[in-house]
Amino acid sequence: MTFIAPFDNSYAALPDGFFTRINPTPVAAPQVLAFNARLAKTLGIRHADPDDIALALSGNALPDGAAPLAQLYAGHQFGNYNPQLGDGRAILLGEVVDTGGIRRDIQLKGSGRTPYSRGGDGRAWLGPVLREYVVSEAMHALGIPTTRALAAVRSGEDVYRETALPGAVLTRVATSHLRVGTFQVFAHRGELENLQTLTDYAIARHYPQAEGAMGLLRAVCARQADLIAAWMSVGFIHGVMNTDNCAISGETIDYGPCAFMDAFHANRVFSSIDRQGRYAFSNQPQIAVWNMAQLATALIQLSGDKDAAIEQATQIVHAMPALIEAAWLKRFGAKIGIVDAQPEDTALIEDLLGLMQKDGADFTNAFRSLGRDHAVDEFLDSEAFEAWHARWQARIGTETDVDRTMNAANPAIIPRNHRIEQMIEAAVAGDMAPFERLMKALATPYDSTDQDLHRPPSEREIVPATFCGT
Ligand code: AMP
Ligand code: MG
């Protein structure tokens, strides 16, 4: 094995109750579909023989220094507490400290059963693996905190969902896989020593400035607030914001039934299992606050003076909607060319979104076209748009560098659902060209010139729902 990663594992040194040591289950015939060489380089990964990428990142051979384990966590799924989840189909190989000095997890997903698999097979199929690869890397290129994709390896085995589908393993890279649910599992079990150890670990790893559990809570709330505003600014719907899919680091994690909106609607839902619209586009701020309340509930357990801790935690969580609003205003202000938008600009932004919703305008293209002659073409009610446009022009009269501000806030391209579906269909048939094309265009989303990929879906191409794909 010539696959070398400079492993430096800290999670594996935590107490036994945090995880189960387990090796990946080998697959039949690993074949690399995608390898993120640039990311690998920043992680200090080297390999002499390309075949060793397939071996290492399918789980068929363990690189030196790996300490494979499945992490324990719990979580609220659609509001209901599940006392035990954990990595059911993921295995942490270990951590490396990257060239920027940041510690990163290297995790295989789809690498076989673990003690936390419950009824699952521990596997993933090619579709969601490539979806996560494309969307997480697109998110990164958009400048939004996210886990990264290092590799997608076809397994040479079928997995069985409704039908037989080609299996695959994703290698995911994250600044950690600590979730709200990691705190919940120890809090609910009353394992306060483990909860304290986890809190200390999370602070040291992510928020060294934070003071104590409440300092950690405050820091996580701030990151989550920024993250939600960032998602909304690009029309992203996470789709399954359960507390086990909410990372303490503030990175976007778990690209299951997520989607970027084409036509704007505030209540848009894609996930086929989200029947009540709990995780609809415009519910995301509220849900993020709810998730932080669950983190607060767990962290309060650590305090000797419960009443004081409850009061402090309540104040921190109650401050979060205002943080999200401020971050939202900053981002959406930039989308209409205002560098430092003020609360009185909210109506201007909301009114534009209202027009988009009424006309079913394409969120990405309508914003991207705003400063251009053809902007009105994105709207059906041209009169209403022209009226808004006049108000907007009056407002931005005093702004400088409007075009630059807008171009940096309004991507030309997002990973559209129909393109992802087309890419997956081709990949299943062995054709990776659509994947390569998408990845190339999405790498520079604010400068993309691949016009055909900027186009919203035709009626025939619309993907009305996404599936968890587990
Ligand atoms: P998710 O909805 O992807 O966040 O997953 C929720 C839980 O189900 C996590 O504990 C996963 O590890 C587990 N899980 C999802 N898919 C599988 C699978 N195919 N096999 C085993 N566990 C799974
Ligand atoms: Mg998950």
Coordinates of C-alpha atoms and ligand atoms in Angstrom, one line a residue:
M1 CA 0.0 0.0 0.0
T2 CA 1.5 3.3 -1.1
F3 CA -1.4 5.4 0.0
I4 CA 0.0 7.7 2.7
A5 CA -2.0 10.0 4.9
P6 CA -0.3 11.8 7.9
F7 CA -2.7 10.5 10.4
D8 CA -2.8 12.2 13.8
N9 CA -5.8 10.8 15.6
S10 CA -7.4 12.5 18.6
Y11 CA -11.0 11.1 18.6
A12 CA -9.6 7.5 19.0
A13 CA -7.9 8.6 22.2
L14 CA -11.3 9.6 23.8
P15 CA -13.0 7.2 26.2
D16 CA -14.4 3.9 24.9
G17 CA -18.0 5.0 25.3
F18 CA -17.6 7.5 22.5
F19 CA -17.2 5.0 19.6
T20 CA -16.7 1.4 18.5
R21 CA -13.5 0.4 16.8
I22 CA -14.3 -1.4 13.6
N23 CA -12.7 -1.9 10.2
P24 CA -14.5 -1.1 6.9
T25 CA -16.0 -4.2 5.2
P26 CA -14.1 -4.8 1.9
V27 CA -16.0 -4.4 -1.4
A28 CA -15.8 -6.6 -4.5
A29 CA -14.1 -4.5 -7.1
P30 CA -13.3 -0.9 -6.1
Q31 CA -12.9 1.5 -8.9
V32 CA -12.2 5.2 -8.4
L33 CA -14.8 7.5 -10.1
A34 CA -13.6 10.7 -8.7
F35 CA -10.6 11.8 -6.6
N36 CA -10.1 15.3 -5.4
A37 CA -6.4 15.7 -5.9
R38 CA -6.3 19.3 -4.8
L39 CA -8.0 18.6 -1.5
A40 CA -5.7 15.5 -1.1
K41 CA -2.7 17.7 -1.5
T42 CA -3.8 20.1 1.3
L43 CA -4.3 17.0 3.5
G44 CA -0.8 15.8 2.9
I45 CA -2.0 12.7 1.2
R46 CA 0.4 11.0 -1.1
H47 CA 0.2 7.9 -3.2
A48 CA 2.7 6.2 -5.6
D49 CA 0.3 3.8 -7.2
P50 CA -3.2 5.2 -8.3
D51 CA -4.7 1.7 -7.6
D52 CA -4.0 2.3 -4.0
I53 CA -6.6 5.1 -3.9
A54 CA -9.2 2.6 -4.8
L55 CA -7.9 0.2 -2.1
A56 CA -7.7 2.8 0.7
L57 CA -10.8 4.8 -0.1
S58 CA -13.1 1.8 -0.5
G59 CA -11.9 0.4 2.8
N60 CA -10.3 -2.7 1.2
A61 CA -6.9 -1.8 2.7
L62 CA -6.1 0.3 5.7
P63 CA -3.5 3.0 5.3
D64 CA -0.8 3.1 7.9
G65 CA -1.8 5.1 11.0
A66 CA -5.6 4.8 10.5
A67 CA -7.6 4.0 13.6
P68 CA -10.9 3.1 12.1
L69 CA -14.0 3.6 14.3
A70 CA -17.7 4.3 14.2
Q71 CA -18.9 7.3 16.3
L72 CA -21.8 7.1 18.7
Y73 CA -24.5 9.8 18.6
A74 CA -28.2 10.3 19.1
G75 CA -30.6 12.9 17.8
H76 CA -34.0 14.3 17.2
Q77 CA -35.3 13.2 13.8
F78 CA -38.2 15.3 12.7
G79 CA -38.6 16.4 16.2
N80 CA -38.6 13.0 17.8
Y81 CA -35.7 11.9 20.0
N82 CA -33.9 8.8 18.9
P83 CA -31.7 7.7 21.8
Q84 CA -29.2 5.9 19.6
L85 CA -28.1 6.6 16.1
G86 CA -24.4 6.6 15.4
D87 CA -22.3 5.9 12.3
G88 CA -24.4 3.2 10.8
R89 CA -22.6 3.2 7.5
A90 CA -19.7 5.5 8.0
I91 CA -16.3 4.8 9.5
L92 CA -13.8 7.4 10.6
L93 CA -10.4 6.4 9.3
G94 CA -8.7 9.0 11.3
E95 CA -7.6 12.7 11.3
V96 CA -4.9 14.7 9.7
V97 CA -3.7 18.2 10.3
D98 CA -3.9 19.9 6.9
T99 CA -1.4 22.4 5.4
G100 CA -3.4 25.2 7.0
G101 CA -3.0 23.7 10.4
I102 CA -6.6 22.6 10.6
R103 CA -7.4 19.2 11.9
R104 CA -9.7 17.2 9.6
D105 CA -11.6 13.9 9.8
I106 CA -11.3 11.5 6.9
Q107 CA -14.3 9.3 6.9
L108 CA -15.6 6.6 4.6
K109 CA -19.4 6.6 4.0
G110 CA -21.0 3.4 2.7
S111 CA -18.2 1.3 4.1
G112 CA -20.2 -1.5 5.7
R113 CA -22.2 -2.3 8.8
T114 CA -21.3 -1.1 12.3
P115 CA -22.9 -1.7 15.7
Y116 CA -25.0 1.4 15.0
S117 CA -26.4 0.2 11.7
R118 CA -29.8 -0.9 13.2
G119 CA -31.7 -2.4 10.2
G120 CA -29.4 -0.9 7.5
D121 CA -26.9 -2.6 5.3
G122 CA -24.1 -0.1 6.0
R123 CA -23.9 0.7 2.3
A124 CA -24.6 3.6 -0.1
W125 CA -25.5 3.6 -3.7
L126 CA -23.8 5.6 -6.4
G127 CA -26.5 8.2 -6.8
P128 CA -26.3 9.8 -3.3
V129 CA -22.5 9.4 -3.2
L130 CA -22.1 11.4 -6.4
R131 CA -24.8 13.9 -5.3
E132 CA -22.9 14.6 -2.1
Y133 CA -19.6 14.8 -4.0
V134 CA -21.0 17.4 -6.4
V135 CA -23.1 19.4 -4.0
S136 CA -20.6 19.6 -1.2
E137 CA -17.8 20.7 -3.5
A138 CA -20.2 23.2 -5.1
M139 CA -21.0 24.5 -1.6
H140 CA -17.3 24.9 -0.9
A141 CA -16.8 26.8 -4.1
L142 CA -19.7 29.1 -3.2
G143 CA -17.8 29.9 -0.1
I144 CA -20.2 28.3 2.3
P145 CA -18.8 26.1 5.2
T146 CA -19.2 22.5 4.4
T147 CA -17.8 19.0 4.6
R148 CA -15.7 18.2 1.6
A149 CA -15.5 15.2 -0.8
L150 CA -12.2 13.5 -1.3
A151 CA -13.2 10.5 -3.4
A152 CA -16.1 8.5 -4.8
V153 CA -15.3 4.8 -5.4
R154 CA -17.6 2.4 -7.1
S155 CA -17.7 -0.8 -5.1
G156 CA -18.4 -3.3 -7.8
E157 CA -21.3 -4.6 -5.7
D158 CA -25.0 -4.0 -5.9
V159 CA -26.9 -2.5 -3.0
Y160 CA -30.6 -3.2 -2.7
R161 CA -33.1 -0.4 -2.2
E162 CA -36.3 -0.6 -4.2
T163 CA -34.2 -2.2 -6.9
A164 CA -30.6 -3.3 -7.3
L165 CA -28.3 -0.3 -7.6
P166 CA -24.6 0.1 -8.1
G167 CA -22.8 0.6 -4.7
A168 CA -20.2 3.2 -3.9
V169 CA -18.2 4.6 -1.0
L170 CA -17.7 8.3 -0.5
T171 CA -14.7 9.7 1.4
R172 CA -15.9 12.7 3.4
V173 CA -13.6 15.3 5.0
A174 CA -14.8 17.5 7.8
T175 CA -13.3 19.7 10.5
S176 CA -15.0 17.2 12.7
H177 CA -18.1 15.0 12.8
L178 CA -19.3 16.3 16.2
R179 CA -23.0 16.9 16.1
V180 CA -25.6 18.2 18.4
G181 CA -26.6 14.6 18.7
T182 CA -23.2 13.7 20.0
F183 CA -23.9 15.9 23.0
Q184 CA -27.4 14.7 23.3
V185 CA -26.5 11.0 23.7
F186 CA -24.4 11.6 26.8
A187 CA -26.8 14.1 28.3
H188 CA -29.8 11.9 27.9
R189 CA -28.0 8.9 29.4
G190 CA -26.8 11.0 32.3
E191 CA -23.1 10.3 31.4
L192 CA -21.9 13.6 32.6
E193 CA -18.3 12.8 32.7
N194 CA -18.4 11.9 29.0
L195 CA -20.4 15.0 28.3
Q196 CA -17.7 17.1 30.0
T197 CA -15.0 15.4 28.1
L198 CA -16.8 15.9 24.8
T199 CA -17.4 19.6 25.7
D200 CA -13.7 20.1 26.5
Y201 CA -12.8 18.3 23.3
A202 CA -15.1 20.4 21.1
I203 CA -13.9 23.6 22.6
A204 CA -10.2 22.7 22.1
R205 CA -10.9 21.5 18.5
H206 CA -13.2 24.2 17.3
Y207 CA -13.6 27.2 19.6
P208 CA -10.4 27.5 21.7
Q209 CA -11.6 31.1 22.7
A210 CA -14.9 29.8 24.1
E211 CA -15.3 29.8 27.9
G212 CA -17.0 26.7 29.2
A213 CA -20.2 25.1 28.0
M214 CA -22.1 28.3 27.6
G215 CA -19.2 29.8 25.7
L216 CA -19.4 26.8 23.4
L217 CA -23.1 27.2 23.0
R218 CA -22.7 30.9 22.1
A219 CA -20.0 30.1 19.5
V220 CA -22.0 27.3 17.8
C221 CA -25.1 29.5 17.7
A222 CA -23.1 32.2 15.9
R223 CA -21.8 29.8 13.3
Q224 CA -25.1 28.2 12.7
A225 CA -26.7 31.6 12.3
D226 CA -24.2 32.4 9.5
L227 CA -24.6 29.1 7.9
I228 CA -28.4 29.2 7.7
A229 CA -28.2 32.7 6.1
A230 CA -25.6 31.5 3.7
W231 CA -27.8 28.6 2.6
M232 CA -30.8 30.8 2.1
S233 CA -28.7 33.3 0.0
V234 CA -28.2 30.6 -2.6
G235 CA -31.6 29.0 -2.4
F236 CA -30.4 25.9 -0.6
I237 CA -32.7 23.6 1.3
H238 CA -30.9 21.1 3.5
G239 CA -34.0 18.9 3.8
V240 CA -33.1 16.9 6.9
M241 CA -32.0 19.3 9.6
N242 CA -32.2 16.7 12.4
T243 CA -30.0 17.3 15.4
D244 CA -27.7 14.4 14.3
N245 CA -27.2 16.3 11.0
C246 CA -26.2 19.6 12.7
A247 CA -22.5 19.9 13.0
I248 CA -20.9 21.7 15.9
S249 CA -18.3 23.1 13.5
G250 CA -20.9 25.1 11.6
E251 CA -20.2 23.1 8.4
T252 CA -23.0 21.9 6.2
I253 CA -23.2 18.2 6.7
D254 CA -25.3 15.3 5.4
Y255 CA -26.4 15.9 1.9
G256 CA -29.3 13.6 1.8
P257 CA -32.5 15.0 0.2
C258 CA -31.1 18.5 -0.1
A259 CA -31.7 20.7 -3.1
F260 CA -31.1 24.1 -4.6
M261 CA -34.3 25.8 -5.6
D262 CA -35.0 26.7 -9.2
A263 CA -38.2 28.7 -9.1
F264 CA -38.4 30.6 -5.9
H265 CA -41.0 29.7 -3.3
A266 CA -40.5 30.4 0.4
N267 CA -42.2 27.2 1.5
R268 CA -40.4 24.9 -1.0
V269 CA -39.7 21.4 0.2
F270 CA -38.0 18.7 -1.8
S271 CA -37.5 15.8 0.5
S272 CA -40.0 13.1 -0.2
I273 CA -40.1 12.2 3.5
D274 CA -40.7 15.7 4.8
R275 CA -44.5 15.6 4.5
Q276 CA -45.2 18.4 7.0
G277 CA -42.7 20.7 5.5
R278 CA -40.8 20.9 8.8
Y279 CA -37.6 21.6 6.9
A280 CA -39.0 23.9 4.2
F281 CA -36.8 26.7 2.9
S282 CA -38.1 29.5 5.1
N283 CA -38.4 27.3 8.2
Q284 CA -34.7 26.8 8.3
P285 CA -33.9 29.6 10.7
Q286 CA -36.5 28.5 13.1
I287 CA -35.3 24.9 13.0
A288 CA -31.7 26.0 13.5
V289 CA -32.8 27.8 16.6
W290 CA -34.7 24.7 17.7
N291 CA -31.6 22.6 17.2
M292 CA -29.5 25.0 19.3
A293 CA -32.1 24.7 22.0
Q294 CA -31.5 21.0 22.0
L295 CA -27.7 21.6 22.3
A296 CA -28.4 24.0 25.2
T297 CA -30.6 21.5 26.9
A298 CA -27.7 19.0 26.8
L299 CA -25.0 21.5 27.9
I300 CA -27.1 22.7 30.9
Q301 CA -26.6 19.3 32.4
L302 CA -23.0 20.2 33.1
S303 CA -23.8 23.1 35.3
G304 CA -23.8 22.9 39.1
D305 CA -26.2 25.9 39.2
K306 CA -29.0 24.7 36.9
D307 CA -31.2 27.8 37.3
A308 CA -28.3 30.1 36.3
A309 CA -27.4 27.9 33.4
I310 CA -30.9 27.7 32.1
E311 CA -31.2 31.5 32.3
Q312 CA -27.9 32.0 30.4
A313 CA -28.7 29.3 27.8
T314 CA -32.1 30.7 27.2
Q315 CA -30.7 34.2 26.6
I316 CA -28.1 32.8 24.2
V317 CA -30.7 30.8 22.2
H318 CA -33.2 33.7 22.2
A319 CA -30.5 35.9 20.7
M320 CA -30.1 33.6 17.7
P321 CA -33.1 34.8 15.5
A322 CA -31.6 38.3 15.5
L323 CA -28.2 36.9 14.5
I324 CA -29.8 35.0 11.6
E325 CA -31.7 38.1 10.6
A326 CA -28.6 40.2 10.6
A327 CA -26.7 37.6 8.6
W328 CA -29.6 37.3 6.2
L329 CA -29.8 41.0 5.7
K330 CA -26.1 41.3 5.0
R331 CA -26.2 38.5 2.4
F332 CA -29.4 39.5 0.7
G333 CA -28.4 43.1 0.8
A334 CA -25.2 42.2 -1.2
K335 CA -27.4 40.3 -3.6
I336 CA -29.0 43.5 -4.6
G337 CA -25.7 45.5 -4.5
I338 CA -25.9 47.0 -1.0
V339 CA -22.7 46.4 0.9
D340 CA -24.1 47.1 4.4
A341 CA -27.8 46.7 4.3
Q342 CA -29.9 48.2 7.1
P343 CA -33.1 46.9 8.6
E344 CA -35.0 49.5 6.5
D345 CA -33.7 47.7 3.4
T346 CA -35.5 44.5 4.4
A347 CA -38.8 45.6 2.6
L348 CA -37.0 46.1 -0.7
I349 CA -35.5 42.6 -0.5
E350 CA -38.7 41.0 0.7
D351 CA -40.7 42.7 -2.1
L352 CA -38.3 41.3 -4.7
L353 CA -38.7 37.8 -3.3
G354 CA -42.4 38.3 -3.3
L355 CA -42.3 39.1 -7.0
M356 CA -40.2 36.1 -7.6
Q357 CA -42.5 33.9 -5.7
K358 CA -45.6 35.3 -7.5
D359 CA -44.0 34.8 -10.9
G360 CA -42.2 31.6 -10.2
A361 CA -39.0 33.3 -11.2
D362 CA -35.7 31.3 -11.1
F363 CA -34.0 32.4 -7.9
T364 CA -30.4 32.1 -9.2
N365 CA -31.0 33.6 -12.6
A366 CA -33.3 36.4 -11.4
F367 CA -30.7 37.6 -8.9
R368 CA -27.8 37.2 -11.3
S369 CA -29.6 39.2 -14.0
L370 CA -30.7 42.1 -11.8
G371 CA -28.2 44.6 -13.0
R372 CA -28.5 43.6 -16.6
D373 CA -30.9 44.6 -19.4
H374 CA -32.7 41.3 -19.5
A375 CA -33.6 41.2 -15.8
V376 CA -37.2 41.9 -16.6
D377 CA -37.4 38.7 -18.7
E378 CA -37.1 36.7 -15.5
F379 CA -40.4 38.0 -14.3
L380 CA -43.9 37.6 -15.7
D381 CA -45.3 40.8 -14.3
S382 CA -43.0 43.2 -16.0
E383 CA -44.9 46.2 -14.7
A384 CA -44.5 45.2 -11.1
F385 CA -40.8 44.4 -11.7
E386 CA -40.2 47.8 -13.3
A387 CA -41.8 49.5 -10.3
W388 CA -39.5 47.5 -8.0
H389 CA -36.6 48.3 -10.2
A390 CA -37.2 52.0 -9.9
R391 CA -37.2 51.8 -6.1
W392 CA -34.1 49.7 -6.2
Q393 CA -32.2 52.1 -8.5
A394 CA -33.1 55.0 -6.2
R395 CA -31.8 53.0 -3.2
I396 CA -28.5 52.0 -4.7
G397 CA -27.7 55.4 -6.1
T398 CA -25.3 56.0 -3.2
E399 CA -23.7 52.6 -3.3
T400 CA -20.3 52.1 -5.0
D401 CA -19.1 49.0 -6.8
V402 CA -22.7 47.7 -7.1
D403 CA -21.8 45.3 -10.0
R404 CA -18.9 43.8 -8.1
T405 CA -20.9 43.4 -4.9
M406 CA -23.7 41.6 -6.8
N407 CA -21.4 39.4 -8.9
A408 CA -19.7 38.2 -5.8
A409 CA -23.1 37.4 -4.1
N410 CA -25.0 36.0 -7.0
P411 CA -23.6 32.8 -8.4
A412 CA -24.1 32.2 -12.1
I413 CA -24.5 28.5 -11.5
I414 CA -25.8 26.2 -8.8
P415 CA -26.0 22.4 -8.8
R416 CA -29.4 22.1 -10.2
N417 CA -31.4 19.1 -9.4
H418 CA -32.1 18.0 -12.9
R419 CA -28.4 18.2 -13.8
I420 CA -27.6 16.1 -10.8
E421 CA -30.1 13.5 -11.8
Q422 CA -28.8 13.5 -15.4
M423 CA -25.3 13.2 -14.1
I424 CA -26.2 10.2 -11.9
E425 CA -28.0 8.4 -14.7
A426 CA -25.0 8.8 -16.9
A427 CA -22.6 7.7 -14.2
V428 CA -24.6 4.5 -13.5
A429 CA -24.2 3.7 -17.2
G430 CA -20.5 4.3 -16.9
D431 CA -20.3 7.8 -18.4
M432 CA -18.6 10.3 -16.1
A433 CA -18.5 13.1 -18.6
P434 CA -21.6 15.0 -17.2
F435 CA -20.0 14.7 -13.7
E436 CA -16.7 16.2 -15.0
R437 CA -18.6 19.0 -16.8
L438 CA -20.6 19.8 -13.7
M439 CA -17.6 19.8 -11.4
K440 CA -15.7 22.1 -13.8
A441 CA -18.5 24.7 -14.0
L442 CA -19.3 24.5 -10.3
A443 CA -15.7 25.1 -9.3
T444 CA -16.0 28.8 -10.2
P445 CA -19.7 29.5 -9.6
Y446 CA -19.4 33.3 -9.8
D447 CA -17.6 33.2 -13.2
S448 CA -19.1 30.2 -14.9
T449 CA -19.7 30.6 -18.6
D450 CA -21.3 27.2 -19.2
Q451 CA -24.7 28.8 -20.2
D452 CA -26.5 25.5 -20.8
L453 CA -25.9 24.6 -17.2
H454 CA -27.3 27.9 -16.0
R455 CA -30.6 27.2 -17.6
P456 CA -33.5 26.2 -15.3
P457 CA -35.1 22.8 -16.0
S458 CA -37.6 22.5 -18.8
E459 CA -41.0 21.2 -17.8
R460 CA -39.9 17.7 -18.7
E461 CA -36.6 18.0 -16.7
I462 CA -38.1 19.2 -13.4
V463 CA -37.2 17.0 -10.4
P464 CA -40.1 17.5 -8.0
A465 CA -38.7 15.6 -5.1
T466 CA -35.5 14.2 -3.7
F467 CA -34.9 11.1 -1.7
C468 CA -32.8 10.4 1.3
G469 CA -31.0 7.7 -0.7
T470 CA -29.9 5.7 2.3
Ligands
AMP1 P1 -29.2 10.1 7.9 O1 -30.7 10.2 7.7 O2 -28.4 9.8 6.6 O3 -28.6 11.2 8.7 O4 -29.0 8.8 8.8 C1 -29.6 8.6 10.0 C2 -29.0 7.4 10.7 O5 -29.3 6.2 9.9 C3 -27.6 7.5 10.9 O6 -27.3 6.8 12.1 C4 -27.0 6.7 9.8 O7 -25.7 6.1 10.0 C5 -28.0 5.6 9.6 N1 -28.1 5.0 8.3 C6 -28.5 5.6 7.2 N2 -28.4 4.8 6.1 C7 -27.9 3.6 6.5 C8 -27.6 2.4 6.0 N3 -27.7 2.1 4.7 N4 -27.1 1.4 6.8 C9 -26.9 1.6 8.1 N5 -27.2 2.7 8.7 C10 -27.7 3.7 8.0
MG2 MG -26.9 11.8 9.2

